[in-house]
Amino acid sequence: MNINSAIVQGAKVLEDNFIKNPFLEAEILMSNVIKKDRIYILLNSKKYLGSENLNFFQKLIKKRSCGKPIAYLINKKFFWNSEFIVSNDTLIPRPDTELIVEKVLKLTEHKNKLNILEIGIGSGCIILSILKERKNFYGTGIDISKSCLNISKLNAIKLKVSSNLKLFKSNVDKFTLGKYDLIISNPPYIKKSKIKYLEKDVAKFEPELALDGGLDGLSEIRKVIKKSSELIKKNGKFILEIGFDQKNRVISLLKKEGFYINSINKDFANNDRCIVCTKI
Ligand code: GLN
């Protein structure tokens, strides 16, 4: 079978399983299987596809048909300015989370040698995007998941910022190392009982550890705010991603821990998504 016929056949399977953009996704999967870009595919669509590649491609099509996110099938996702390695154990980087990067870069335009802490580093997409643009900053990332730490280490090497990054396997409560100019976090903030109602791709395939915010959705956010208030320098900035309906409750938690609210920023869907505040 040639490359094009395999793609057409694969796209049909995806379409029958209600996957949006079936042709595009089939092309992306093919490009991953034969390790060539989509331009190559366009120019070589009549080329014969060996049986090993065809089998692998069809296996990926089957998995995608069951709803597995494409990022997990090709093990990568583009975020901010770079492509990141992701695995089943990391949350897939969301475009909405780029807000944190944007805010940090704006706040630190003329700053040097800042110490940044990320609580719950996951794939590393947030802090590594910042370190890539602020070459003289020092990053520290913590996570309770060893496999997330492994992935963020690989991403740090890929982005050539690993010499500026320290990683620790730690629970947020237990971490007591250092004082930071800036703390960032996208903690799990979905109410436990709501996880099953998220989009199927998310609920079924993304790590619960990165989503589950406990009974009221705020149990991890509470810990992150408390810890940040202890580890942040006076006048340090704290940038936190929150759920669409958590603004008021989170603001009151922040104020209680001595933070001044600078701004609440909306995501692409016009939901409150990211809070910037200062330790006073
Ligand atoms: N924003 C993610 C979602 O929509 C949740 C991420 C999180 O809990 N930090 O599923």
PDB file of N, CA and C and ligand atoms in Angstrom, residues 91 94 96-97 186-190 198 202 206 210-213 241-242 273, ligand 1:
ATOM      1  N   LEU A  91       0.482  15.735  32.121  1.00  0.00           N
ATOM      2  CA  LEU A  91      -0.652  16.429  31.520  1.00  0.00           C
ATOM      3  C   LEU A  91      -0.184  16.942  30.150  1.00  0.00           C
ATOM      4  N   ARG A  94      -1.459  22.801  27.742  1.00  0.00           N
ATOM      5  CA  ARG A  94      -2.625  23.485  27.146  1.00  0.00           C
ATOM      6  C   ARG A  94      -2.228  24.882  26.671  1.00  0.00           C
ATOM      7  N   ASP A  96      -3.953  27.461  26.993  1.00  0.00           N
ATOM      8  CA  ASP A  96      -4.343  28.412  28.047  1.00  0.00           C
ATOM      9  C   ASP A  96      -3.225  28.624  29.068  1.00  0.00           C
ATOM     10  N   THR A  97      -2.419  27.603  29.261  1.00  0.00           N
ATOM     11  CA  THR A  97      -1.346  27.692  30.263  1.00  0.00           C
ATOM     12  C   THR A  97      -0.206  28.589  29.781  1.00  0.00           C
ATOM     13  N   ASN A 186       0.716  25.327  38.077  1.00  0.00           N
ATOM     14  CA  ASN A 186      -0.561  24.931  37.484  1.00  0.00           C
ATOM     15  C   ASN A 186      -0.942  23.633  38.181  1.00  0.00           C
ATOM     16  N   PRO A 187      -1.478  23.756  39.402  1.00  0.00           N
ATOM     17  CA  PRO A 187      -1.737  22.548  40.188  1.00  0.00           C
ATOM     18  C   PRO A 187      -3.019  21.852  39.728  1.00  0.00           C
ATOM     19  N   PRO A 188      -3.243  20.633  40.190  1.00  0.00           N
ATOM     20  CA  PRO A 188      -4.529  19.998  39.869  1.00  0.00           C
ATOM     21  C   PRO A 188      -5.652  20.784  40.544  1.00  0.00           C
ATOM     22  N   TYR A 189      -6.679  21.170  39.777  1.00  0.00           N
ATOM     23  CA  TYR A 189      -7.726  21.997  40.381  1.00  0.00           C
ATOM     24  C   TYR A 189      -9.145  21.584  39.976  1.00  0.00           C
ATOM     25  N   ILE A 190      -9.284  20.397  39.415  1.00  0.00           N
ATOM     26  CA  ILE A 190     -10.628  19.941  39.051  1.00  0.00           C
ATOM     27  C   ILE A 190     -11.248  19.219  40.254  1.00  0.00           C
ATOM     28  N   LEU A 198     -15.302  15.641  32.345  1.00  0.00           N
ATOM     29  CA  LEU A 198     -14.415  16.358  31.418  1.00  0.00           C
ATOM     30  C   LEU A 198     -14.504  15.672  30.056  1.00  0.00           C
ATOM     31  N   VAL A 202      -9.681  13.644  27.907  1.00  0.00           N
ATOM     32  CA  VAL A 202      -9.015  14.088  29.133  1.00  0.00           C
ATOM     33  C   VAL A 202      -9.300  13.100  30.258  1.00  0.00           C
ATOM     34  N   GLU A 206      -5.767  11.296  30.578  1.00  0.00           N
ATOM     35  CA  GLU A 206      -4.766  12.158  31.219  1.00  0.00           C
ATOM     36  C   GLU A 206      -4.625  11.783  32.695  1.00  0.00           C
ATOM     37  N   ALA A 210      -2.665  14.837  37.987  1.00  0.00           N
ATOM     38  CA  ALA A 210      -2.457  16.214  37.529  1.00  0.00           C
ATOM     39  C   ALA A 210      -3.761  16.998  37.442  1.00  0.00           C
ATOM     40  N   LEU A 211      -4.883  16.323  37.672  1.00  0.00           N
ATOM     41  CA  LEU A 211      -6.190  16.978  37.528  1.00  0.00           C
ATOM     42  C   LEU A 211      -6.943  17.096  38.847  1.00  0.00           C
ATOM     43  N   ASP A 212      -6.778  16.105  39.710  1.00  0.00           N
ATOM     44  CA  ASP A 212      -7.644  15.933  40.882  1.00  0.00           C
ATOM     45  C   ASP A 212      -7.352  16.949  41.986  1.00  0.00           C
ATOM     46  N   GLY A 213      -8.267  17.889  42.128  1.00  0.00           N
ATOM     47  CA  GLY A 213      -8.117  18.933  43.148  1.00  0.00           C
ATOM     48  C   GLY A 213      -8.910  18.625  44.416  1.00  0.00           C
ATOM     49  N   GLU A 241      -2.257  29.159  38.013  1.00  0.00           N
ATOM     50  CA  GLU A 241      -3.412  28.843  37.150  1.00  0.00           C
ATOM     51  C   GLU A 241      -4.547  28.303  38.018  1.00  0.00           C
ATOM     52  N   ILE A 242      -5.782  28.718  37.699  1.00  0.00           N
ATOM     53  CA  ILE A 242      -6.939  28.282  38.497  1.00  0.00           C
ATOM     54  C   ILE A 242      -8.079  27.803  37.598  1.00  0.00           C
ATOM     55  N   ARG A 273      -8.370  32.525  34.458  1.00  0.00           N
ATOM     56  CA  ARG A 273      -7.489  31.355  34.376  1.00  0.00           C
ATOM     57  C   ARG A 273      -6.177  31.524  35.133  1.00  0.00           C
TER      58      ARG A 273
HETATM   59  N1  GLN B   1      -6.963  22.893  32.479  1.00  0.00           N
HETATM   60  C1  GLN B   1      -7.001  21.477  32.644  1.00  0.00           C
HETATM   61  C2  GLN B   1      -8.259  20.895  32.031  1.00  0.00           C
HETATM   62  O1  GLN B   1      -8.994  21.606  31.439  1.00  0.00           O
HETATM   63  C3  GLN B   1      -6.871  21.116  34.090  1.00  0.00           C
HETATM   64  C4  GLN B   1      -5.498  21.290  34.523  1.00  0.00           C
HETATM   65  C5  GLN B   1      -5.361  21.310  35.983  1.00  0.00           C
HETATM   66  O2  GLN B   1      -6.125  20.739  36.772  1.00  0.00           O
HETATM   67  N2  GLN B   1      -4.349  21.972  36.388  1.00  0.00           N
HETATM   68  O3  GLN B   1      -8.515  19.728  32.071  1.00  0.00           O
END
